[in-house]
Short mmCIF file of C-alpha atoms and ligand atoms in Angstrom, two decimals:
data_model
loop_
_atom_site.label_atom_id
_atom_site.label_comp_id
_atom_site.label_asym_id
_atom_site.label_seq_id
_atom_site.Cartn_x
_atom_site.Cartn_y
_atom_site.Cartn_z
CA UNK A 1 13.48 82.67 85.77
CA UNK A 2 16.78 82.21 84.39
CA UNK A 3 19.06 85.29 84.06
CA UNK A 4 20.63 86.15 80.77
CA UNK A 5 23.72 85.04 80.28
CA UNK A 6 26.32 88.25 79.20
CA UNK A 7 27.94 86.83 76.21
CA UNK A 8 31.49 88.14 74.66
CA UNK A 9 32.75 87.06 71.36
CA UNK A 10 36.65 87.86 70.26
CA UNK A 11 38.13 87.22 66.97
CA UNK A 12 42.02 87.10 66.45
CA UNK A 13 44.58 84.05 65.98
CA UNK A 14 44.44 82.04 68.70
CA UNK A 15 47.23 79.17 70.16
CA UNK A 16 46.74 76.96 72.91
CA UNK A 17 47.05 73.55 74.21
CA UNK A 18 43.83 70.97 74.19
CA UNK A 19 45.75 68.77 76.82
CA UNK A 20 48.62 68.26 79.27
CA UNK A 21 51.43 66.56 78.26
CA UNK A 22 55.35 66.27 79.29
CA UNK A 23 57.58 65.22 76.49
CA UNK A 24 58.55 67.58 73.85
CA UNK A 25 56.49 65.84 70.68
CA UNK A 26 53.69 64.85 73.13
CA UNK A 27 53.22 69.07 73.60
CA UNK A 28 53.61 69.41 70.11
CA UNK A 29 50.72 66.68 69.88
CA UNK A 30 48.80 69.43 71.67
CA UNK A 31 49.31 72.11 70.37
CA UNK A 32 46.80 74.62 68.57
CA UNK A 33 46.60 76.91 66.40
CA UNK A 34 43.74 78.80 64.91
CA UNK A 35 45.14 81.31 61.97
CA UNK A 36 41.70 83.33 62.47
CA UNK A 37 39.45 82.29 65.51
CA UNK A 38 36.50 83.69 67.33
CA UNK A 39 36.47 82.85 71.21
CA UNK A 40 33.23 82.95 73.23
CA UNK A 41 32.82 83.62 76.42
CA UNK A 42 29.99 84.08 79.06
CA UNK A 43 29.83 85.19 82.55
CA UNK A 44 33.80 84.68 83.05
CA UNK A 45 33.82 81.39 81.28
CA UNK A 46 34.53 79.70 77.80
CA UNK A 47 32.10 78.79 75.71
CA UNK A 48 33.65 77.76 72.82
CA UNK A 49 36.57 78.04 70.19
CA UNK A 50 36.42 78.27 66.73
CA UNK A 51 37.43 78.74 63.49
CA UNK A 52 36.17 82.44 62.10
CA UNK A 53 33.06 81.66 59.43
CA UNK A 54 33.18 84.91 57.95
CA UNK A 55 30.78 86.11 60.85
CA UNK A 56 28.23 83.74 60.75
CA UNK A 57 29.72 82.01 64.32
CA UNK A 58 29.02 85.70 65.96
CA UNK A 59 25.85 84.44 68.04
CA UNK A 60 23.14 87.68 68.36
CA UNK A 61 23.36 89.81 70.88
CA UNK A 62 27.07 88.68 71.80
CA UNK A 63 29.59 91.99 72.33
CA UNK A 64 32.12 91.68 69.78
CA UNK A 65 35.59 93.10 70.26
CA UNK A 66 37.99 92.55 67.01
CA UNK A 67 41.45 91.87 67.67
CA UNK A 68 42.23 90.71 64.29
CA UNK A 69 46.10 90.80 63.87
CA UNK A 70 46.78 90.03 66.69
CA UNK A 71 47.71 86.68 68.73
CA UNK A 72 45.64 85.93 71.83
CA UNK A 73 46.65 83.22 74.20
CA UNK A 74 45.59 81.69 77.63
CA UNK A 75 46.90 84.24 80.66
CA UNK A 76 50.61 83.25 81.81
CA UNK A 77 51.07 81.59 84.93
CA UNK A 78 53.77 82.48 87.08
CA UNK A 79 54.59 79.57 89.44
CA UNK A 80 56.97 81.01 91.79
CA UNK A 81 56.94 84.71 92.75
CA UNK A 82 57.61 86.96 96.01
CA UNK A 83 55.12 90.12 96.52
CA UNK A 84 57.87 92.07 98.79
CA UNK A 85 60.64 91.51 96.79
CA UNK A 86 58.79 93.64 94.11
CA UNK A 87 60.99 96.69 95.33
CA UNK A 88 64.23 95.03 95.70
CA UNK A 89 64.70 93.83 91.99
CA UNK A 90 68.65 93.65 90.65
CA UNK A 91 70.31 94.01 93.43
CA UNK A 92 74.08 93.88 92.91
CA UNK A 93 76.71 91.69 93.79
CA UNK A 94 75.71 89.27 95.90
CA UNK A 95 74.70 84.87 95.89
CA UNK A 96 71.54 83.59 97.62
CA UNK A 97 72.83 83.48 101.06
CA UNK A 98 74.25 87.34 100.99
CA UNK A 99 71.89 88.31 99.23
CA UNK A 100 68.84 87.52 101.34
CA UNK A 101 70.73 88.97 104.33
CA UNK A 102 72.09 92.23 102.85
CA UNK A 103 68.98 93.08 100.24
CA UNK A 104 65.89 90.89 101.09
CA UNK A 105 65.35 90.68 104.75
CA UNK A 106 65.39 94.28 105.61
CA UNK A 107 62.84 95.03 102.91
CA UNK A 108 60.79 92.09 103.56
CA UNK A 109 60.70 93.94 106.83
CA UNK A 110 58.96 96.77 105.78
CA UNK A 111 55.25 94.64 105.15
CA UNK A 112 54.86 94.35 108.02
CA UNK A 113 52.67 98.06 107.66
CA UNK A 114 49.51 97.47 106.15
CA UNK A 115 49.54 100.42 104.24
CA UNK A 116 52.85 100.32 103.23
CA UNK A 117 51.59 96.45 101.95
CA UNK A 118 48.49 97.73 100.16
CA UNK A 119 50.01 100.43 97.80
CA UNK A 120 52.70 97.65 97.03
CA UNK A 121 50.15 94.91 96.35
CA UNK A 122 48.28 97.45 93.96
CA UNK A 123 51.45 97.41 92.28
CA UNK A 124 52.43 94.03 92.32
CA UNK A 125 49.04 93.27 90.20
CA UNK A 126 49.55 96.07 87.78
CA UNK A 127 53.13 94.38 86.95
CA UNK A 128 51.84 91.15 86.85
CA UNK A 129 48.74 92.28 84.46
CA UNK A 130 50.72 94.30 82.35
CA UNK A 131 53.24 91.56 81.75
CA UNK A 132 50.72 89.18 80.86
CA UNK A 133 50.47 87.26 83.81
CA UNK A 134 46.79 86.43 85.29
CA UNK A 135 47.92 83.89 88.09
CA UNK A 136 50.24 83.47 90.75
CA UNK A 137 51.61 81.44 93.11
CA UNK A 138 53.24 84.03 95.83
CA UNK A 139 55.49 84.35 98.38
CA UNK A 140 54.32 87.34 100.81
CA UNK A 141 56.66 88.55 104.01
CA UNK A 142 56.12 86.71 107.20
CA UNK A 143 53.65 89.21 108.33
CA UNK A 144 49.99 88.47 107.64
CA UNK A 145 49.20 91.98 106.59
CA UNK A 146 51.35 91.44 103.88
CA UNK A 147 48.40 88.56 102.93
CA UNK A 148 45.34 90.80 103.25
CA UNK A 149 47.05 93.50 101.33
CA UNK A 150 47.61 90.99 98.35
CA UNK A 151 44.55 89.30 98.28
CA UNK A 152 42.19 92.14 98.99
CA UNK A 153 44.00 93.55 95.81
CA UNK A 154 43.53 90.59 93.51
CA UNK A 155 40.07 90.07 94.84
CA UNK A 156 39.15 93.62 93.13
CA UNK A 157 39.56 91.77 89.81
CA UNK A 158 38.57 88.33 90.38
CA UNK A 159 41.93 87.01 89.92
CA UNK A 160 43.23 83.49 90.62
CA UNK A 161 45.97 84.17 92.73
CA UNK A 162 47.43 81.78 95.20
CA UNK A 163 49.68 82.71 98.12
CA UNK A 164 50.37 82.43 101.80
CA UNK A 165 53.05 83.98 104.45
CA UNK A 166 56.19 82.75 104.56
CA UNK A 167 57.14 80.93 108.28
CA UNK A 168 60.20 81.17 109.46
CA UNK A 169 61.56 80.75 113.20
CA UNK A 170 65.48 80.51 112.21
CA UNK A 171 68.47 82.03 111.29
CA UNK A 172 66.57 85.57 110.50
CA UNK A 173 67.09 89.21 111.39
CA UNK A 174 65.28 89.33 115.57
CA UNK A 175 62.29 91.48 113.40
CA UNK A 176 61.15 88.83 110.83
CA UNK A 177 61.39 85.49 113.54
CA UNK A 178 58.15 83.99 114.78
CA UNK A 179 58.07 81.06 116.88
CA UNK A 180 56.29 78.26 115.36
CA UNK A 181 53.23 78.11 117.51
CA UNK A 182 52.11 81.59 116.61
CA UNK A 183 53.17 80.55 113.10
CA UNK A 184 50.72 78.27 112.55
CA UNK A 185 48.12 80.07 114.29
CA UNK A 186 48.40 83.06 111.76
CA UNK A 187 48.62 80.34 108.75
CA UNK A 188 45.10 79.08 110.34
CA UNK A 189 43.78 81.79 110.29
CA UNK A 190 44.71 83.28 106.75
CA UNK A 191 42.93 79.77 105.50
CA UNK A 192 40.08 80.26 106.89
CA UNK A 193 39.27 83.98 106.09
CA UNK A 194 40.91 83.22 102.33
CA UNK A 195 41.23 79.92 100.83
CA UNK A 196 38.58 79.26 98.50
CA UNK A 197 37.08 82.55 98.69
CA UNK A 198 36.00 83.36 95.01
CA UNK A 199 39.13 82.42 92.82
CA UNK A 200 41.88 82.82 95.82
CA UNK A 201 43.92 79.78 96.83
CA UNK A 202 45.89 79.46 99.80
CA UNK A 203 49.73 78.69 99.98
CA UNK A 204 51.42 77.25 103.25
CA UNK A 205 54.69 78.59 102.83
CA UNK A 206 57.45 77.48 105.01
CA UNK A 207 61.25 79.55 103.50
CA UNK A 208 63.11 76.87 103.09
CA UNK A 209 64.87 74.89 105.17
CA UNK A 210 67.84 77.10 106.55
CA UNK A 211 65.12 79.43 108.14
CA UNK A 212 62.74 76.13 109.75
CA UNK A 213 63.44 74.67 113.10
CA UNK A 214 62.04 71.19 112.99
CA UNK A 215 59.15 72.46 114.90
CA UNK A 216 58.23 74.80 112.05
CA UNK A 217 57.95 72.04 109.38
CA UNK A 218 56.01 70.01 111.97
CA UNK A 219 53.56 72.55 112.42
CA UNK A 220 53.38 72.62 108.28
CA UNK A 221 52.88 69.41 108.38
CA UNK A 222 49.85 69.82 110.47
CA UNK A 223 48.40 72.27 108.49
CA UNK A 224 48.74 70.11 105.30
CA UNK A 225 47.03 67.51 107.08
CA UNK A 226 44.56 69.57 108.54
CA UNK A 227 43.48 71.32 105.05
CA UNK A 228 44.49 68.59 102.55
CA UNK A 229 43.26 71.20 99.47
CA UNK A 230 45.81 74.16 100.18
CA UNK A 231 49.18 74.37 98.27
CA UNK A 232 52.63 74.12 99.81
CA UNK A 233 55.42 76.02 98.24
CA UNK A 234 59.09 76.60 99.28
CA UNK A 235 62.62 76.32 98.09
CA UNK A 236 64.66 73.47 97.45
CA UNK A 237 68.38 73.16 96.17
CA UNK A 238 68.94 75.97 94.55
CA UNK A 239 72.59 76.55 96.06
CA UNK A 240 75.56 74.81 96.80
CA UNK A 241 76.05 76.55 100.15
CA UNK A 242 72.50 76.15 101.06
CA UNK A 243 72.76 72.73 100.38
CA UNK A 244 75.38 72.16 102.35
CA UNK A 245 73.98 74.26 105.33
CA UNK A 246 70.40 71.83 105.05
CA UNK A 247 72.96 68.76 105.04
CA UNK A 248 74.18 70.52 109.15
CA UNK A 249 70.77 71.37 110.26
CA UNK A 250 69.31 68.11 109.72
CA UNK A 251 72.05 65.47 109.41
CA UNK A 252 69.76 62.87 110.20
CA UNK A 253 68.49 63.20 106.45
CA UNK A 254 69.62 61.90 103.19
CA UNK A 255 69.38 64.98 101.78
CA UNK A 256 67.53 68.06 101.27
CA UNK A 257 63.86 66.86 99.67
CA UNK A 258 64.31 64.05 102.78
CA UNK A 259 63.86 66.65 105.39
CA UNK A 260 60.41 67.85 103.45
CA UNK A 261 59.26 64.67 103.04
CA UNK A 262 59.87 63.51 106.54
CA UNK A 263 57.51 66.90 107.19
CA UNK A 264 55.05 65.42 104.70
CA UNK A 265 55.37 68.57 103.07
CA UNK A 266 55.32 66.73 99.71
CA UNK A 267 52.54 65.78 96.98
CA UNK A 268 50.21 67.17 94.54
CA UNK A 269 49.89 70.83 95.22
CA UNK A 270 53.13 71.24 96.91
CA UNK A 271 55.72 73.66 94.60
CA UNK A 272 59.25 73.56 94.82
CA UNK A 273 61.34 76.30 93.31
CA UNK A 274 64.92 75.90 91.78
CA UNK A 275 65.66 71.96 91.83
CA UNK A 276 68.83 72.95 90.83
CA UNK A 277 71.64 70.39 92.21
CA UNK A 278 69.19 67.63 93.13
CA UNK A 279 70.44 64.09 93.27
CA UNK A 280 68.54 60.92 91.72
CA UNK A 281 66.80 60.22 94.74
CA UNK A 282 65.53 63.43 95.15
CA UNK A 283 64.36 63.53 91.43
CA UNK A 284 62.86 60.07 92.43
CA UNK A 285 61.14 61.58 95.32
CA UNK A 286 59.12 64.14 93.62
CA UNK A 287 58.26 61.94 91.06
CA UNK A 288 56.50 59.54 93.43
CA UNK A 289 55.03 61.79 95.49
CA UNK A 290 53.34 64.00 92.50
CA UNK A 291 55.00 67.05 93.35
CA UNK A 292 55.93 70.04 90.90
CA UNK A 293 58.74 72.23 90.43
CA UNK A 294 59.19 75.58 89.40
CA UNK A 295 61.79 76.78 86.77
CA UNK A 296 63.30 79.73 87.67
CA UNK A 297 65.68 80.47 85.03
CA UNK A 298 66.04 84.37 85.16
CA UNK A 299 66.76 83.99 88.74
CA UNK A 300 69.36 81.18 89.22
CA UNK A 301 70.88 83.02 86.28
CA UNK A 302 70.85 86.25 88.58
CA UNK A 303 72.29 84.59 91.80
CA UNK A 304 74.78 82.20 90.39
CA UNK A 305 72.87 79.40 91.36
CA UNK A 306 72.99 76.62 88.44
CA UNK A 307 71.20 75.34 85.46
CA UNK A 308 67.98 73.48 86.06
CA UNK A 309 67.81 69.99 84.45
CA UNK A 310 64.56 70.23 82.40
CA UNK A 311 65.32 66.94 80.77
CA UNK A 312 65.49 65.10 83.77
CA UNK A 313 62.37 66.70 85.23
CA UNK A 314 60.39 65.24 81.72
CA UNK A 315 62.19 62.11 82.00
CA UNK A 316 60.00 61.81 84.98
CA UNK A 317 56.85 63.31 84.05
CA UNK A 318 57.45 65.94 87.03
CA UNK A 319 55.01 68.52 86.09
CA UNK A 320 57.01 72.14 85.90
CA UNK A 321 56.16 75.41 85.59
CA UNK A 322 57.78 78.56 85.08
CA UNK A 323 58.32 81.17 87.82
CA UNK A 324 59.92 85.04 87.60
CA UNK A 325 61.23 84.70 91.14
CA UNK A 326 61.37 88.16 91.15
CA UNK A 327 63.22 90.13 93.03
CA UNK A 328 65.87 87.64 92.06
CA UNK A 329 64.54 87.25 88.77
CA UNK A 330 65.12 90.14 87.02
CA UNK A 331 61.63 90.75 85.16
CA UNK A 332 57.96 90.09 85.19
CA UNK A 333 57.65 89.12 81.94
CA UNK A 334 56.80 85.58 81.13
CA UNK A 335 58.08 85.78 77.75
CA UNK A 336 61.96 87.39 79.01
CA UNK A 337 61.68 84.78 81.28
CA UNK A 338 61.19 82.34 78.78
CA UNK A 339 63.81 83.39 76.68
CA UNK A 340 66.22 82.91 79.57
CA UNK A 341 65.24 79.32 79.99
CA UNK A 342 65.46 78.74 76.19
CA UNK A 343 69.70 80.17 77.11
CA UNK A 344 69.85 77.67 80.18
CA UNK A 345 68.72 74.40 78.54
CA UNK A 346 71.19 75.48 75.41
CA UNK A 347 74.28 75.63 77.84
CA UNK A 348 72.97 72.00 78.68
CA UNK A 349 72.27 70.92 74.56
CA UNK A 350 68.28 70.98 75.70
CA UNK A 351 66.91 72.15 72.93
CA UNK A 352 64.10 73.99 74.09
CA UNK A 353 61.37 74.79 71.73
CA UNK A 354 58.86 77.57 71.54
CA UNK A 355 55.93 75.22 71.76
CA UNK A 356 56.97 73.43 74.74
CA UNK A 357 58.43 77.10 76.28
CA UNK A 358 54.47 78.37 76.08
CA UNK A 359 52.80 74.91 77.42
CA UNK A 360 55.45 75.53 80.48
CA UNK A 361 53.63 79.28 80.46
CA UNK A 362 50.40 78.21 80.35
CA UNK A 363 48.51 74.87 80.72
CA UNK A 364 51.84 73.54 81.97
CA UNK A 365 51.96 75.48 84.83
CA UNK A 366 48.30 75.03 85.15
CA UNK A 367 49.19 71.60 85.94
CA UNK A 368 51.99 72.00 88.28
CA UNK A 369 49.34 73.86 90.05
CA UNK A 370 47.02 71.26 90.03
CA UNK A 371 44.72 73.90 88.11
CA UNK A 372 44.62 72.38 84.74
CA UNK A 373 41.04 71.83 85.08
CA UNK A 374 40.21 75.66 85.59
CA UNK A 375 42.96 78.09 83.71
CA UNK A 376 45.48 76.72 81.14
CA UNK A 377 43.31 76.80 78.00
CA UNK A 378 40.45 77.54 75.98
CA UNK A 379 38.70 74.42 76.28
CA UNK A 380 35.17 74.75 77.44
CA UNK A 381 34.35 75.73 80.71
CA UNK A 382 37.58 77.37 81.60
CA UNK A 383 37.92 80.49 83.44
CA UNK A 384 38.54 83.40 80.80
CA UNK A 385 41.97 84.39 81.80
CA UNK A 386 43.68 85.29 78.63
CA UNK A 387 46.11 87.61 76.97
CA UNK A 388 46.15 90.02 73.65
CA UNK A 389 49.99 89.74 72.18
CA UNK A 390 51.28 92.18 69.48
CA UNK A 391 53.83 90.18 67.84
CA UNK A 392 55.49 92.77 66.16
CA UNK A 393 56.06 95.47 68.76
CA UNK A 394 59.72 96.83 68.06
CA UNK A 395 60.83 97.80 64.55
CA UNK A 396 63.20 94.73 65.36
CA UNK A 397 60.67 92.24 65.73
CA UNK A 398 58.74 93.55 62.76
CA UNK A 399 62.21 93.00 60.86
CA UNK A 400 62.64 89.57 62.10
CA UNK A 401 59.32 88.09 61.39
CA UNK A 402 58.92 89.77 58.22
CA UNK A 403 57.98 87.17 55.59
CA UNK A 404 57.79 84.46 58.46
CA UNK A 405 54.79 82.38 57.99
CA UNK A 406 55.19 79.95 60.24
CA UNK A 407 54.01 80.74 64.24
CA UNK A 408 56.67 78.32 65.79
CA UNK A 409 59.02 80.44 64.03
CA UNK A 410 57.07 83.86 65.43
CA UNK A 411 56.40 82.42 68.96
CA UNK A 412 60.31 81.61 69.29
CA UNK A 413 61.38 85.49 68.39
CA UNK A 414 58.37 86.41 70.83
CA UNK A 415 60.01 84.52 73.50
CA UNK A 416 63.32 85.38 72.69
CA UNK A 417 63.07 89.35 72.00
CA UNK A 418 59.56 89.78 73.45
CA UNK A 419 58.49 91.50 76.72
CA UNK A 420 55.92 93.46 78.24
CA UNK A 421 55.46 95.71 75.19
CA UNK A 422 53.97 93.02 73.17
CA UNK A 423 51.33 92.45 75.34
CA UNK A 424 48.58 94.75 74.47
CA UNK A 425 45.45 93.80 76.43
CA UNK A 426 44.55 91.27 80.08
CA UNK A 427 41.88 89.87 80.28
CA UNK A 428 40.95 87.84 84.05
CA UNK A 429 37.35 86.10 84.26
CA UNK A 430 36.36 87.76 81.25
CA UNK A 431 36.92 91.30 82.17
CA UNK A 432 39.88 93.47 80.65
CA UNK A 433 41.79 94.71 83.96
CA UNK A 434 45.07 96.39 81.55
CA UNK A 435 45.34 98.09 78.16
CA UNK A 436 48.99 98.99 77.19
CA UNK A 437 49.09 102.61 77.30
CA UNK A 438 47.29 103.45 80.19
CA UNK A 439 48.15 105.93 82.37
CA UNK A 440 49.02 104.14 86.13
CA UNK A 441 48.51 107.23 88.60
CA UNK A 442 48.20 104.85 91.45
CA UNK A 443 51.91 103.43 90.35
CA UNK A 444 52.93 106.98 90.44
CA UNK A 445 51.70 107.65 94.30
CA UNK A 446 53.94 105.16 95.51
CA UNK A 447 57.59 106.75 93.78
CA UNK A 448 56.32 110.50 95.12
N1 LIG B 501 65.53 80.75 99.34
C1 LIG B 501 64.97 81.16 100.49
N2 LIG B 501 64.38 82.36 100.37
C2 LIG B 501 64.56 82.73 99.08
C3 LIG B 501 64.16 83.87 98.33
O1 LIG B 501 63.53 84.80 98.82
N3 LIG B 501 64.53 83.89 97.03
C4 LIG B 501 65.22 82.88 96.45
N4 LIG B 501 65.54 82.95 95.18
N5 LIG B 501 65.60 81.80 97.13
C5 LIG B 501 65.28 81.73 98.43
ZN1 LIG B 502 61.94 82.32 95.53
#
């Protein structure tokens, strides 16, 4: 006998995207918007999206919740993220070099406790949740305790997280080095026990290249080979000094991308962050090869580190997503984040609209994790990962939008004086996992 199917209706406005595109009017192509919409869901899943027929849509038996006035749309995605820098956020003073020795390093070095990792990871979700973001793709500390922690965490809620433990045999403090044998070993093994495991996903996650002896990557390489389906994710030209540093490790390279690529640590599902000061061939490189980037705007804002080149990643059809890169971003939040890469492509005349910022936030960085098919959208069959937005939260947003009709016009003030306090509910596989509002005791354990 079949089992009944538990079925959830939602009414509210709805945007979205109904496909993936790159160019500016080709998003607008795709764009969405439903005034007054009921979503349907079942057993984690879309059913369907439609316009509101004065209740008539609202199949029997369905539980209804009304969000009318307010904006839902799909769950951001947050390409590029570390778990233990959670604690470290704005730290003063210092550019990407200095600051991973004097700030990062010695608190990545505290993960290494699985306890210590667990009440972290518990609030790592929370913040991600509460700013609107239902998936990941995460850097944890080198230790693999730091892997459990997360995932056991996100497991709790059926999220779709993806992440893996950073490798690194170089140019690190004596307690964070591994030597690359035992690296891969522990890699192995966090595949096996987690990749694929409900909505998990599995990240091999060399640094970058300052911290990778050549046998690292080679042993990355391996493991890319030897589990085709994982993601890769890592750094790449985000600084001028680091750039320069990559150019005397490996002079034997063209230039930085070269030394991944000679790893075969490129393609579809591998990530790289920043993409800052990358030359043609590089841009060339990542075209050809299918890989994605991650825009990091609060970030390279943060460190000093440059303005990313969104034109000339669409010029390619590169697929991008956003990422906080906190701790050297400087929020969780999507939409801040969003608003800081609408600042970056000005100082470079991009004009960056609000309906290409949100594909970027949502089916855009679907597809630059190769998980358009999944999350992204509301398009039948897609995982129910989606948020409830108050667009209107501060008197000054209420003052702004006041007698603004059009949502381009809304979704641009959302994005450029919106935060965490417009997002009122988060919802992962169909299940509501944060209400603004509620009291976070297990947050509070972790200050006492
Ligand atoms: N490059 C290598 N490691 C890091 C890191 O932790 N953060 C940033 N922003 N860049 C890096
Ligand atoms: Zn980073």
């Amino acid at each position: 006998m079949m089992s009944k199917k538990r079925l959830q209706g939602f009414r509210a406005a709805f945007i979205h995207y109904a496909g993936v595109a790159h160019h500016s009017d080709e998003i607008a192509g795709q764009f969405r918007y439903l005034p007054d919409g009921l979503l349907l869901i079942a057993d984690g899943k879309v059913v369907s999206l439609t316009p509101w027929d004065d209740g008539n849509n609202v199949p029997e038996g369905c539980e209804f919740t009304d969000y009318q006035g307010r904006l839902i749309l799909p769950g951001f995605i947050d390409t590029h993220i570390h778990f233990p820098q959670t604690e470290m956020i704005a730290a003063y003073g210092e550019q990407l070099l200095e600051w991973l020795e004097k700030y990062t390093f010695p608190v990545e070095s505290k993960y290494g406790d699985s306890e210590y990792a667990s009440a972290m990871a518990a609030f790592f979700i929370r913040q991600l949740f509460s700013h609107g973001t239902t998936t990941a793709l995460v850097f944890a500390s080198v230790h693999p305790q730091s892997v459990n922690a997360l995932f056991l965490e996100a497991q709790k809620y059926a999220m779709r997280i993806i992440a893996g433990k950073v490798m690194m045999d170089r140019h690190v403090p004596e307690a964070l080095l591994e030597d690359p044998a035992e690296s891969a070993r522990q890699t192995r093994q966090l595949i096996e026990r987690w990749h694929g495991k409900g909505r998990l996903g599995y990240a091999i996650t060399p640094r970058f290249v300052p911290t990778s002896s050549p046998a690292l990557l080679e042993q990355a390489g391996v493991l890319r080979r030897e589990y085709p389906d994982v993601w890769m994710q890592t750094h790449l030209s985000e600084n001028i000094r680091e750039i320069e540093w990559v150019s005397e490790l490996f002079p034997e390279h063209d230039n930085y991308l070269g030394v991944y690529d000679h790893y075969q640590l490129t393609g579809k599902r591998s990530v790289f962050a920043h993409c800052i000061h990358l030359q043609d061939k590089e841009w060339t490189c990542l075209q050809q090869t299918g890989s994605s980037v991650a825009f990091c705007p609060s970030s390279n804002l943060f460190l000093g580190s440059g303005l990313f080149k969104l034109s000339a990643a669409k010029a390619r059809k590169i697929p991008v997503g956003i990422g906080t890169d906190v701790g050297a971003g400087t929020s969780f939040s999507l939409l801040r984040t969003l608003g800081d890469a609408y600042k970056v492509q000005q100082l470079q005349s991009y004009k960056l609209n609000a309906c290409e910022a949100f594909y970027h936030a949502t089916l855009g960085g679907a597809h630059a994790l190769d998980l358009d098919s999944v999350i992204g959208n509301f398009a039948p069959g897609k995982e129910a990962d989606f948020i409830v937005v108050d667009l209107t939260a501060t008197p000054l947003q209420k003052l702004r939008c006041s007698g603004s009709t059009d949502i381009l016009d809304k979704l641009f003030v959302l994005m450029t004086l919106g935060d965490e306090r417009n997002i009122t509910h988060t919802w992962v596989n169909g299940e509501c996992v944060w209400t603004q509002g509620e009291t976070e005791e297990n947050d509070h354990a972790i200050f006492a």
